[in-house]
Short mmCIF file of C-alpha atoms and ligand atoms in Angstrom, two decimals:
data_model
loop_
_atom_site.label_atom_id
_atom_site.label_comp_id
_atom_site.label_asym_id
_atom_site.label_seq_id
_atom_site.Cartn_x
_atom_site.Cartn_y
_atom_site.Cartn_z
CA MET A 22 0.05 -0.06 -0.01
CA PHE A 23 1.26 3.45 -0.70
CA ARG A 24 0.61 4.83 2.73
CA ASP A 25 2.82 1.83 4.25
CA SER A 26 5.86 2.49 1.93
CA PHE A 27 5.56 6.21 2.41
CA LYS A 28 5.77 5.82 6.27
CA TYR A 29 8.56 3.28 5.68
CA TYR A 30 10.91 5.59 3.71
CA LYS A 31 9.86 8.78 5.70
CA SER A 32 10.95 7.10 9.07
CA ARG A 33 14.15 8.69 10.62
CA ASN A 34 14.42 5.96 13.45
CA PRO A 35 14.78 3.32 12.30
CA ALA A 36 16.16 4.60 9.11
CA PRO A 37 14.89 2.70 5.96
CA ASN A 38 16.99 0.20 4.16
CA LEU A 39 17.47 1.79 0.64
CA ASP A 40 18.34 -1.37 -1.20
CA ASP A 41 14.99 -1.44 -3.00
CA VAL A 42 15.05 2.01 -4.23
CA ILE A 43 15.42 2.02 -7.88
CA ASP A 44 18.59 3.76 -9.07
CA LEU A 45 18.39 4.56 -12.86
CA GLU A 46 22.23 5.31 -12.79
CA ASN A 47 22.64 1.62 -12.25
CA PRO A 48 19.56 0.07 -14.18
CA ASP A 49 21.00 -3.45 -14.43
CA HIS A 50 18.33 -4.87 -12.06
CA VAL A 51 15.38 -2.73 -13.32
CA LYS A 52 13.12 -3.52 -16.23
CA VAL A 53 13.64 -0.50 -18.55
CA ARG A 54 13.38 0.03 -22.24
CA LYS A 55 15.83 2.71 -23.53
CA ILE A 56 14.31 5.48 -25.42
CA LYS A 57 16.12 7.34 -28.46
CA ALA A 58 15.83 11.17 -28.42
CA ASN A 59 14.15 12.78 -31.36
CA ILE A 60 16.71 15.33 -32.54
CA SER A 61 15.32 18.63 -33.69
CA ASP A 62 16.96 21.74 -34.80
CA GLU A 63 15.37 24.01 -32.21
CA GLN A 64 18.00 22.76 -29.60
CA ASP A 65 20.76 24.50 -31.66
CA GLU A 66 19.22 27.89 -31.26
CA ASN A 67 18.63 27.95 -27.50
CA ASN A 68 19.57 24.99 -25.36
CA PHE A 69 18.17 26.28 -22.09
CA GLY A 70 20.99 24.74 -20.32
CA LEU A 71 20.61 21.30 -21.74
CA LYS A 72 23.38 19.00 -23.09
CA PRO A 73 22.90 18.10 -26.66
CA ALA A 74 20.13 15.44 -27.03
CA GLU A 75 22.37 12.77 -28.40
CA LYS A 76 23.82 12.54 -24.98
CA TRP A 77 20.77 12.05 -23.07
CA ILE A 78 20.06 8.75 -21.30
CA ILE A 79 16.28 8.14 -21.44
CA TYR A 80 14.45 5.11 -19.86
CA GLU A 81 10.79 4.06 -19.87
CA LEU A 82 10.17 1.89 -16.73
CA LEU A 83 8.47 -1.30 -18.05
CA ASP A 84 6.66 -2.05 -14.87
CA ILE A 85 5.26 1.59 -14.88
CA PRO A 86 4.17 2.15 -18.41
CA GLY A 87 4.53 5.62 -19.55
CA LEU A 88 6.87 6.76 -16.73
CA ILE A 89 9.87 8.13 -18.53
CA PHE A 90 13.18 9.08 -16.84
CA ILE A 91 15.88 11.48 -18.39
CA GLN A 92 19.02 11.13 -16.39
CA ASN A 93 20.27 14.67 -15.80
CA PRO A 94 20.17 16.19 -19.19
CA PHE A 95 21.54 19.57 -17.74
CA THR A 96 24.99 21.24 -17.99
CA PRO A 97 26.41 22.48 -14.67
CA ASN A 98 25.92 26.10 -15.92
CA GLY A 99 22.28 24.97 -16.87
CA GLN A 100 21.80 23.63 -13.26
CA ARG A 101 22.85 26.81 -11.79
CA TYR A 102 20.61 28.87 -14.37
CA TRP A 103 17.45 27.05 -13.26
CA ILE A 104 18.28 27.00 -9.56
CA ILE A 105 18.62 30.80 -9.71
CA LYS A 106 15.40 31.11 -11.73
CA CYS A 107 13.50 29.09 -9.17
CA LEU A 108 14.98 31.30 -6.15
CA LYS A 109 15.03 34.67 -7.54
CA ASP A 110 12.48 34.94 -10.28
CA TYR A 111 9.61 32.27 -9.76
CA SER A 112 9.57 33.50 -5.98
CA LYS A 113 7.81 36.87 -6.57
CA GLU A 114 5.00 38.30 -8.16
CA PRO A 115 3.19 37.74 -10.65
CA TYR A 116 3.49 34.32 -9.38
CA LYS A 117 1.70 32.95 -6.21
CA LEU A 118 3.70 31.63 -3.18
CA ASN A 119 2.49 29.86 -0.07
CA ILE A 120 3.90 32.70 2.06
CA ASP A 121 1.68 35.23 0.39
CA ALA A 122 -0.98 34.09 2.97
CA HIS A 123 1.35 34.86 5.76
CA ASN A 124 1.54 38.71 4.78
CA ILE A 125 5.02 38.80 5.69
CA LEU A 126 6.49 40.33 2.46
CA ALA A 127 5.87 44.07 2.09
CA ASN A 128 7.33 45.63 -0.99
CA GLU A 129 10.24 43.18 -0.75
CA THR A 130 10.63 39.87 -2.37
CA TRP A 131 11.50 36.56 -0.48
CA TRP A 132 15.17 36.50 -2.33
CA GLU A 133 15.84 40.14 -1.34
CA ILE A 134 15.29 39.29 2.22
CA CYS A 135 16.74 35.70 2.53
CA PHE A 136 20.24 36.08 1.24
CA GLN A 137 21.24 38.69 3.90
CA MET A 138 22.69 38.07 7.23
CA SER A 139 19.61 38.82 9.44
CA GLU A 140 17.21 37.02 11.81
CA ARG A 141 14.40 37.66 9.43
CA ALA A 142 16.26 35.97 6.72
CA LYS A 143 16.87 32.88 8.88
CA ILE A 144 13.14 32.75 9.69
CA LEU A 145 11.77 33.44 6.18
CA LEU A 146 14.12 31.32 4.05
CA PRO A 147 12.69 27.89 5.04
CA LYS A 148 9.17 29.10 4.88
CA LEU A 149 8.94 29.18 1.20
CA ARG A 150 7.47 25.83 0.18
CA TRP A 151 5.72 26.44 -3.24
CA SER A 152 4.92 28.83 -5.94
CA THR A 153 2.67 28.46 -8.79
CA LEU A 154 3.01 29.88 -12.36
CA GLY A 155 0.79 30.13 -15.35
CA TYR A 156 -2.67 28.77 -14.32
CA HIS A 157 -2.48 29.03 -10.48
CA HIS A 158 -3.36 25.69 -8.87
CA ASN A 159 -5.92 26.42 -6.30
CA TRP A 160 -5.01 24.02 -3.39
CA ASP A 161 -8.43 24.13 -1.68
CA THR A 162 -10.78 23.73 -4.68
CA LYS A 163 -8.04 21.94 -6.89
CA LEU A 164 -9.47 23.73 -9.62
CA TYR A 165 -7.85 26.14 -12.20
CA SER A 166 -9.50 29.37 -13.27
CA GLU A 167 -9.14 31.96 -15.89
CA ASN A 168 -9.37 34.52 -13.11
CA SER A 169 -6.26 33.17 -11.47
CA LYS A 170 -3.25 32.89 -13.98
CA SER A 171 -0.16 34.58 -14.76
CA ALA A 172 2.03 34.24 -18.02
CA MET A 173 3.96 31.22 -18.19
CA PRO A 174 7.79 32.30 -17.96
CA MET A 175 9.04 31.89 -21.61
CA GLU A 176 12.13 30.21 -20.68
CA LEU A 177 10.28 27.54 -18.80
CA SER A 178 7.78 27.01 -21.78
CA GLY A 179 10.81 26.71 -23.98
CA LEU A 180 12.53 24.22 -21.90
CA THR A 181 9.56 22.01 -21.47
CA SER A 182 8.83 22.21 -25.26
CA ILE A 183 12.46 20.85 -26.03
CA LEU A 184 11.98 18.11 -23.54
CA ALA A 185 8.53 17.24 -24.94
CA LYS A 186 9.65 17.27 -28.53
CA THR A 187 12.74 15.12 -27.98
CA LEU A 188 10.46 12.51 -26.47
CA GLY A 189 7.85 12.89 -29.32
CA PHE A 190 5.22 14.74 -27.31
CA SER A 191 5.28 17.61 -29.98
CA ASP A 192 1.83 19.04 -29.23
CA PHE A 193 2.69 19.77 -25.39
CA LYS A 194 1.97 23.17 -24.22
CA ALA A 195 3.32 24.30 -20.74
CA GLU A 196 0.33 26.11 -19.22
CA ALA A 197 0.84 25.72 -15.52
CA ALA A 198 3.66 24.92 -13.11
CA ILE A 199 4.27 24.28 -9.42
CA VAL A 200 7.76 24.97 -8.03
CA ASN A 201 8.16 22.85 -5.00
CA TYR A 202 10.90 23.95 -2.42
CA TYR A 203 12.05 21.29 -0.05
CA ARG A 204 14.24 21.56 2.95
CA MET A 205 15.95 18.39 4.27
CA ASN A 206 13.18 17.40 6.42
CA SER A 207 10.17 18.12 3.99
CA THR A 208 7.95 15.70 2.51
CA LEU A 209 5.23 15.88 -0.11
CA ALA A 210 2.37 13.61 0.67
CA GLY A 211 0.84 10.98 -1.74
CA HIS A 212 -1.61 12.56 -4.30
CA THR A 213 -2.56 12.20 -7.85
CA ASP A 214 -2.51 15.26 -10.19
CA HIS A 215 -6.06 15.40 -11.74
CA SER A 216 -7.05 18.98 -11.63
CA GLU A 217 -5.89 19.58 -15.30
CA MET A 218 -8.71 19.29 -18.13
CA ASN A 219 -6.37 17.28 -20.15
CA VAL A 220 -4.79 14.50 -18.26
CA ALA A 221 -3.91 12.68 -21.57
CA ALA A 222 -1.09 15.33 -21.88
CA PRO A 223 2.17 14.30 -20.10
CA LEU A 224 3.41 15.85 -16.82
CA PHE A 225 7.11 17.10 -16.49
CA SER A 226 8.82 17.10 -13.32
CA ILE A 227 12.42 18.60 -12.94
CA SER A 228 14.48 18.28 -9.83
CA PHE A 229 17.62 20.19 -8.70
CA GLY A 230 19.51 20.06 -5.39
CA GLN A 231 19.55 17.24 -2.96
CA THR A 232 18.24 13.73 -3.82
CA ALA A 233 14.62 12.65 -3.34
CA ILE A 234 13.20 9.40 -2.65
CA PHE A 235 10.26 9.49 -5.22
CA LEU A 236 7.26 7.11 -4.35
CA ILE A 237 5.03 5.93 -7.28
CA GLY A 238 2.05 3.74 -6.70
CA GLY A 239 -0.85 2.88 -8.82
CA PRO A 240 -4.18 4.58 -9.48
CA LYS A 241 -5.40 3.57 -6.22
CA GLN A 242 -4.00 4.45 -2.64
CA GLU A 243 -4.13 0.55 -1.93
CA ASP A 244 -1.84 -0.44 -4.86
CA SER A 245 1.75 -1.14 -3.92
CA ALA A 246 4.43 1.52 -4.73
CA ASN A 247 7.98 1.78 -6.01
CA ALA A 248 10.68 4.07 -4.75
CA ILE A 249 13.00 5.90 -7.27
CA PHE A 250 15.97 8.15 -6.55
CA LEU A 251 15.74 11.44 -8.17
CA ARG A 252 19.06 13.32 -8.33
CA SER A 253 19.81 16.88 -9.30
CA GLY A 254 19.04 17.45 -12.99
CA ASP A 255 16.82 14.34 -13.30
CA VAL A 256 13.56 14.74 -15.33
CA VAL A 257 10.63 12.47 -14.82
CA ILE A 258 7.77 12.34 -17.34
CA MET A 259 4.43 11.09 -16.35
CA SER A 260 2.68 10.06 -19.47
CA GLY A 261 0.03 7.54 -20.60
CA SER A 262 -1.20 5.51 -17.83
CA SER A 263 1.30 6.55 -15.23
CA ARG A 264 -0.06 10.13 -15.49
CA LEU A 265 -2.70 9.58 -12.81
CA ARG A 266 -0.65 7.47 -10.54
CA TYR A 267 -0.26 8.24 -6.90
CA HIS A 268 3.13 9.70 -6.08
CA GLY A 269 5.00 11.67 -3.40
CA VAL A 270 8.16 12.30 -1.89
CA PRO A 271 8.71 10.60 1.54
CA LYS A 272 12.30 11.77 2.07
CA ILE A 273 15.14 14.03 0.83
CA LEU A 274 18.65 12.76 1.40
CA SER A 275 22.07 14.59 1.25
CA THR A 276 23.87 14.06 -2.00
CA SER A 277 27.48 13.45 -2.17
CA ARG A 278 27.75 14.34 -5.73
CA ILE A 279 27.20 18.08 -6.69
CA PRO A 280 26.86 18.46 -10.33
CA TRP A 281 26.29 22.19 -10.25
CA ASP A 282 29.79 22.44 -8.99
CA ASP A 283 31.26 20.60 -11.95
CA ASN A 284 33.57 22.56 -14.21
CA GLY A 285 31.09 24.34 -16.51
CA GLU A 286 33.43 25.71 -19.08
CA ASP A 287 32.06 25.21 -22.58
CA ASN A 288 32.41 28.25 -25.06
CA ARG A 289 29.51 26.96 -27.12
CA GLU A 290 27.18 27.33 -24.22
CA ILE A 291 24.81 30.34 -24.60
CA ILE A 292 23.22 30.17 -21.19
CA THR A 293 24.21 32.96 -18.70
CA TYR A 294 23.62 33.81 -15.11
CA ASN A 295 24.93 36.38 -12.69
CA TYR A 296 27.66 35.05 -10.55
CA ASP A 297 26.77 36.97 -7.33
CA ASP A 298 23.31 35.25 -7.67
CA TRP A 299 24.84 31.99 -7.86
CA ARG A 300 26.94 32.60 -4.88
CA LYS A 301 23.82 32.94 -2.86
CA ALA A 302 21.66 30.25 -4.58
CA ARG A 303 24.56 27.80 -3.88
CA THR A 304 24.08 28.32 -0.14
CA TYR A 305 20.46 27.44 -0.38
CA ILE A 306 20.77 24.39 -2.65
CA VAL A 307 23.41 22.69 -0.59
CA GLU A 308 20.60 21.92 1.96
CA ALA A 309 17.44 21.97 -0.22
CA ARG A 310 15.74 20.45 -3.13
CA ILE A 311 13.80 22.08 -5.82
CA ASN A 312 11.20 20.46 -8.22
CA MET A 313 9.56 22.17 -11.22
CA ASN A 314 6.15 20.44 -12.08
CA ILE A 315 4.98 21.61 -15.36
CA ARG A 316 1.50 20.73 -16.81
CA GLN A 317 -0.65 21.26 -19.76
CA VAL A 318 -4.13 22.24 -18.45
CA LEU A 319 -6.34 22.62 -21.54
CA GLU A 320 -7.42 20.34 -24.16
CA PRO A 321 -5.77 20.43 -27.59
CA GLY A 322 -7.68 23.50 -29.46
CA GLN A 323 -9.20 24.72 -26.29
CA ILE A 324 -8.67 28.27 -25.69
CA VAL A 325 -10.05 29.16 -22.29
CA LEU A 326 -11.22 27.13 -19.41
CA TYR A 327 -14.98 26.81 -19.01
O1 LIG B 406 8.77 16.94 -5.97
C1 LIG B 406 8.53 15.91 -6.71
O2 LIG B 406 9.32 15.22 -7.20
C2 LIG B 406 7.03 15.84 -7.01
C3 LIG B 406 6.22 17.15 -7.00
C4 LIG B 406 4.76 16.65 -7.25
O3 LIG B 406 4.35 15.49 -7.14
C5 LIG B 406 3.84 17.75 -7.51
O4 LIG B 406 3.98 19.02 -7.65
O5 LIG B 406 2.58 17.39 -7.82
#
């Protein structure tokens, strides 16, 4: 049962045995199908911090049809760029944040406050838990509305479009995203993502920072679940029949490998970021995880929600 596995991996005392967690860096004992990337010209124009698609390692898990995994397709600079985006740009208006409800931000942004040496910074920094972009997910009604939406950030739509096209989902449109911010003791309870009108479209989940144990069950709570390690840069796509499976994050683990610190020198790379921003963002990500979760909301050809 999903709930039992969640409790098992969440436990601190006793700590869980991780031998059964699927590690797609060593897929020898996992039933997988290797997927070949569809190479498109678009990637040459703007790579959004991605390595060339020829180098991506892509699997579908045969026991979870439709669940696709791309092993960190990002360059080290690409990881830095997206971590800064999530912390500096996606944590302020026009996006919605969980901390909006606390009324603690006056005319300042979370980023402006949190990377100074102050008592306020220490208190506020761990409070950011999510932001919503595009159509804002309403956590109470679980509905989207035309009255509650912002534009999707262009670069996030561009990144998702490349990922989608490379996997053959050429009609995918990024219309809503949730950025989840995890501290080392955070968890995300099991749930299904069914608020979108279009659940035939895949869902893209991109992780940075510390490693997650990602738990994925079946369509019902009673179904058994599999645990998978998600490391910095890994992308999971829930497509086909996996799109509506229960999933959650029972545990964040400290990682010994830090791909964002790898030597990022590549003269052909066009992605840029401010080094001072990275110095600040790095202090956050050494003890945190960020997940960008991108969805299509509307049916093909549908222009507005009704
Ligand atoms: O953090 C993750 O890997 C999963 C996030 C998720 O399930 C969600 O935002 O619905």
